[in-house]
Structure formats: C-alpha cells, structure tokens
Amino acid sequence: MFIAPALPLLNTLANASVFADPKAEDSQWGLGNVRIRVDGNVLDATATNSFILGQGRTAGTPGTGTDLSWEASVSAAHLKPVLAALKKATGTATVELPRTGPLLFTVGGASFEVALQEGKLPNTDKLFPEHTDHPAVPGFSRFTPADLARLGKLQDYTNVIPKKRPGQYVPPSTPLTIGMASSPDMPAVGTFGPDFRILIGVRRGIVMPEEQAAAGGADWRLGADRSSK
C-alpha cells in the first residue's frame, strides 16, 4: 500500500489528467487514460493527447512486498470522484493496488474503486532529454488556443491563494516555464513547479510567420478610410 499526502497527490493526478484526451477511443493506446506508477517511495502519473505529455510525481511512504513496484492504467474520467475527494481532504490519501481487481483509493475514510483500463503508454521517460539546458533558439513557435487553454488548466493545489473578493485577480503562485530545444525536431520541455514536467511537440519554423510580419506597421488599420477612426 502506497501512502501519500492528499494535496501533493492531488497535484500529481489532477495535473496529469489535464493532458488525457477525453475523446480518445480505446484503440488509441490509452490517450484517454492516466498511467499511475509506483516505484518505492515515489508515485508518478502520466497522460498525453499525443501532442502534449504531462508527468507528475509524489513522494510518499513505500509499501511492502509485492507493492514496492507496480503500474496501472486508469481512465481520466473515472478519476474525477477521487480528485473531488482529494480536494476536500486534509490528511493523507492511501492508494492500494491488489493483484487483481481495480485500484482502490482511500481518502479521508472513503474508498473509491477505479477500474483498470486496457492499453498502456510506451516508455515516456526516455522522451525527456537528460539535460534540459535549452539555449536561446532563433525561430518561432505556434500554439493553438486549445493548446494554451489546456496548459492553463494546471493548478498548484498545495499553494492555493484565496480570493479576497469576487472577481479579484490572484497571481499564480507557481509559474509554468517552457524551454525550447536547441534542435528544431525536438519537443519543448516545460515545468510546473518542481514535481511536474511537460513535453510539447511545438510547431516551429525559422522564418517569421506572415501573420507576425504584418502585426505592426501603418497597414494594420487596413486602409486610409480607417485612419481617422
């Protein structure tokens, strides 16, 4: 049985779930799933929509015997009740993987069974470079609004800043940092705090996109008929 504090475990599971594809079919090698893996005193969770991959980790108390090392694939949708319980928990959360049957999450005295899913992610660890020293790289990267919206769902549940009044802007306590790789065929590497890392298959080019080249200048107003408006 692996035991971990509730909020760090919430960070790992909730943020990994962000990158699962809710529309993926079962045949798409588990794109709608989250791989949960335990190795000694560390649990990590990984999910991807095939363009962005997110992986978080949580330190905890290792199990004994056959529970020292295991992995399982679960549906991101089926994890939602567990995440809701973790958001309300203040103590510790326990995760147990029997030899057969579903994953059993025990949160604050309540138990949640999450069925195991077919299909496993390949070895995603080897996709991360050994060194993330990304120098300044000339060129341009393109992100769709959907890509940015997905990245914007990341939250640090261990550093929640309460709002003083409705509508007040509260700056995020944990920045999302993205480093471009030195080679154009390598993905960007991102981090969200010390225990969450991201791979982004950016669309990059060395020539300024036409839209950016025309983003300034006198022609932006599209003609003299708008110059006085």
Coordinates of C-alpha atoms in Angstrom, one line a residue:
M1 CA 0.0 0.0 0.0
F2 CA 1.4 3.4 -1.1
I3 CA 0.6 6.3 1.2
A4 CA 0.9 9.9 0.2
P5 CA -0.3 13.3 1.5
A6 CA -3.6 14.4 -0.1
L7 CA -2.7 17.7 -1.8
P8 CA 0.6 16.6 -3.4
L9 CA -1.2 13.5 -4.7
L10 CA -4.0 15.8 -6.0
N11 CA -1.3 17.9 -7.8
T12 CA 0.1 14.8 -9.5
L13 CA -3.2 13.1 -10.5
A14 CA -5.2 16.2 -11.4
N15 CA -2.5 17.9 -13.5
A16 CA -1.7 14.7 -15.3
S17 CA -5.4 14.2 -16.1
V18 CA -5.4 17.6 -17.9
F19 CA -3.4 16.1 -20.8
A20 CA -5.5 12.9 -21.3
D21 CA -7.7 13.1 -24.4
P22 CA -11.4 12.8 -23.3
K23 CA -12.4 11.9 -26.9
A24 CA -9.8 9.2 -27.4
E25 CA -11.0 5.8 -28.4
D26 CA -9.9 2.6 -26.6
S27 CA -7.8 1.6 -29.6
Q28 CA -5.7 4.8 -29.4
W29 CA -3.1 3.3 -27.0
G30 CA -4.7 4.8 -23.9
L31 CA -4.8 8.5 -24.8
G32 CA -7.8 8.9 -22.5
N33 CA -6.0 7.2 -19.7
V34 CA -3.6 8.1 -16.9
R35 CA -0.8 5.8 -16.2
I36 CA -0.1 5.5 -12.5
R37 CA 3.2 4.0 -11.5
V38 CA 4.8 3.4 -8.1
D39 CA 8.5 2.7 -7.6
G40 CA 9.5 2.5 -4.0
N41 CA 8.6 5.8 -2.3
V42 CA 7.6 7.7 -5.5
L43 CA 4.3 7.7 -7.4
D44 CA 4.1 9.2 -10.8
A45 CA 1.2 9.8 -13.1
T46 CA 1.5 10.4 -16.9
A47 CA -1.0 11.2 -19.6
T48 CA -0.9 12.6 -23.1
N49 CA -3.1 13.7 -26.0
S50 CA -0.2 12.7 -28.4
F51 CA 0.8 16.4 -28.7
I52 CA 1.4 17.5 -25.1
L53 CA 2.6 15.0 -22.4
G54 CA 2.4 15.7 -18.7
Q55 CA 4.0 13.8 -15.9
G56 CA 3.8 14.5 -12.2
R57 CA 5.3 12.8 -9.1
T58 CA 4.6 12.5 -5.4
A59 CA 6.8 11.3 -2.6
G60 CA 5.2 9.0 -0.1
T61 CA 5.6 6.0 2.1
P62 CA 6.5 2.8 0.2
G63 CA 4.6 -0.4 0.5
T64 CA 5.9 -3.8 1.3
G65 CA 6.4 -7.0 -0.6
T66 CA 4.7 -7.0 -4.0
D67 CA 3.5 -3.4 -3.6
L68 CA 7.0 -1.9 -3.9
S69 CA 6.8 -1.5 -7.7
W70 CA 3.7 -1.5 -9.9
E71 CA 1.9 0.4 -12.6
A72 CA -1.7 0.6 -13.8
S73 CA -3.7 2.5 -16.4
V74 CA -7.0 4.1 -15.4
S75 CA -9.5 6.3 -17.2
A76 CA -9.1 10.1 -16.5
A77 CA -12.8 10.3 -16.4
H78 CA -13.1 7.6 -13.8
L79 CA -10.6 9.5 -11.6
K80 CA -12.9 12.5 -11.2
P81 CA -14.6 11.3 -8.0
V82 CA -11.1 10.6 -6.5
L83 CA -9.9 14.1 -7.4
A84 CA -13.0 15.7 -5.9
A85 CA -12.4 13.8 -2.6
L86 CA -8.8 14.8 -2.6
K87 CA -9.7 18.5 -2.9
K88 CA -11.7 18.2 0.3
A89 CA -9.1 16.1 2.2
T90 CA -6.8 17.5 4.7
G91 CA -5.0 14.4 5.9
T92 CA -3.4 11.6 3.9
A93 CA -4.6 9.6 1.0
T94 CA -3.8 5.9 0.5
V95 CA -3.6 4.0 -2.8
E96 CA -3.7 0.2 -2.9
L97 CA -3.3 -2.0 -5.9
P98 CA -4.4 -5.6 -5.3
R99 CA -3.0 -8.4 -7.5
T100 CA -6.4 -8.5 -9.3
G101 CA -9.3 -6.0 -9.4
P102 CA -9.5 -2.2 -9.5
L103 CA -7.3 0.4 -8.0
L104 CA -8.6 1.3 -4.5
F105 CA -8.2 4.9 -3.4
T106 CA -8.9 5.6 0.3
V107 CA -9.4 9.3 1.0
G108 CA -10.4 10.5 4.4
G109 CA -12.1 7.2 5.3
A110 CA -14.0 6.9 2.0
S111 CA -13.0 4.4 -0.6
F112 CA -13.2 4.7 -4.4
E113 CA -12.7 1.9 -6.8
V114 CA -11.3 2.8 -10.2
A115 CA -11.3 0.1 -12.9
L116 CA -8.1 -0.7 -14.7
Q117 CA -8.0 0.0 -18.4
E118 CA -6.5 -1.8 -21.4
G119 CA -3.7 -0.2 -23.3
K120 CA -0.6 1.2 -21.8
L121 CA 1.6 4.2 -22.6
P122 CA 5.0 3.4 -24.0
N123 CA 8.1 4.3 -22.0
T124 CA 7.7 8.0 -22.0
D125 CA 10.6 8.7 -19.6
K126 CA 13.1 8.3 -22.4
L127 CA 11.4 11.1 -24.3
F128 CA 12.7 13.6 -21.8
P129 CA 16.2 14.8 -22.5
E130 CA 18.9 14.0 -20.0
H131 CA 19.8 17.7 -19.8
T132 CA 17.2 20.5 -20.1
D133 CA 19.7 23.3 -20.8
H134 CA 17.9 24.9 -23.7
P135 CA 19.8 27.9 -25.0
A136 CA 18.1 30.7 -26.8
V137 CA 17.0 29.4 -30.1
P138 CA 16.1 31.6 -33.1
G139 CA 12.7 30.9 -34.6
F140 CA 9.0 30.9 -33.9
S141 CA 6.7 28.5 -32.3
R142 CA 3.0 28.2 -32.9
F143 CA 0.5 27.1 -30.3
T144 CA -3.2 26.7 -30.9
P145 CA -5.6 28.4 -28.4
A146 CA -6.7 24.9 -27.4
D147 CA -3.0 24.0 -26.6
L148 CA -2.7 27.1 -24.4
A149 CA -6.1 26.5 -22.7
R150 CA -5.0 23.0 -21.8
L151 CA -1.8 24.3 -20.3
G152 CA -3.8 27.0 -18.4
K153 CA -5.7 24.3 -16.5
L154 CA -2.6 23.4 -14.5
Q155 CA -3.0 24.2 -10.8
D156 CA -0.9 24.1 -7.7
Y157 CA -3.2 22.8 -5.1
T158 CA -0.5 23.0 -2.4
N159 CA -0.3 26.8 -2.8
V160 CA -3.8 28.0 -3.2
I161 CA -4.3 31.7 -2.7
P162 CA -7.8 32.6 -1.6
K163 CA -9.5 35.5 -3.3
K164 CA -10.4 38.4 -1.1
R165 CA -13.4 39.4 -3.1
P166 CA -15.2 38.0 -6.2
G167 CA -13.5 38.8 -9.5
Q168 CA -10.2 39.8 -7.9
Y169 CA -7.2 38.7 -9.8
V170 CA -4.8 36.5 -7.8
P171 CA -1.4 35.9 -9.5
P172 CA -0.4 32.2 -9.8
S173 CA 2.0 31.1 -7.2
T174 CA 3.7 28.6 -9.4
P175 CA 4.9 29.6 -12.9
L176 CA 4.7 27.5 -16.0
T177 CA 8.2 27.5 -17.6
I178 CA 8.7 26.3 -21.2
G179 CA 12.2 25.9 -22.7
M180 CA 12.7 25.5 -26.5
A181 CA 15.0 22.7 -27.5
S182 CA 18.2 23.6 -29.5
S183 CA 17.2 21.3 -32.3
P184 CA 14.0 22.0 -34.4
D185 CA 12.9 18.4 -34.3
M186 CA 13.0 18.1 -30.5
P187 CA 10.0 18.9 -28.3
A188 CA 9.9 21.8 -25.8
V189 CA 10.3 20.9 -22.2
G190 CA 8.1 22.6 -19.6
T191 CA 8.0 22.5 -15.8
F192 CA 5.2 23.5 -13.4
G193 CA 6.8 23.5 -10.0
P194 CA 9.5 21.0 -9.0
D195 CA 7.3 17.9 -9.4
F196 CA 5.6 18.3 -12.8
R197 CA 7.2 18.2 -16.2
I198 CA 5.8 18.5 -19.7
L199 CA 6.8 17.7 -23.2
I200 CA 5.3 19.8 -26.0
G201 CA 5.6 18.9 -29.7
V202 CA 5.8 22.5 -30.8
R203 CA 5.2 23.6 -34.4
R204 CA 8.3 25.6 -35.1
G205 CA 10.0 27.4 -38.0
I206 CA 13.0 29.7 -38.6
V207 CA 11.1 32.1 -40.9
M208 CA 8.9 34.8 -39.4
P209 CA 5.2 33.8 -40.0
E210 CA 3.4 36.1 -42.4
E211 CA 0.9 36.9 -39.7
Q212 CA 3.6 38.2 -37.3
A213 CA 5.4 40.1 -40.0
A214 CA 2.1 42.0 -40.6
A215 CA 1.2 42.5 -36.9
G216 CA 2.5 46.1 -36.9
G217 CA 3.1 49.0 -39.2
A218 CA 0.9 51.5 -41.0
D219 CA -1.1 48.9 -42.9
W220 CA -2.6 47.4 -39.7
R221 CA -5.7 49.5 -40.0
L222 CA -6.4 48.2 -43.4
G223 CA -6.6 51.4 -45.4
A224 CA -6.8 55.1 -45.2
D225 CA -10.6 55.0 -44.7
R226 CA -9.9 53.8 -41.1
S227 CA -7.1 56.1 -40.2
S228 CA -9.4 58.7 -38.6
K229 CA -11.5 56.2 -36.6

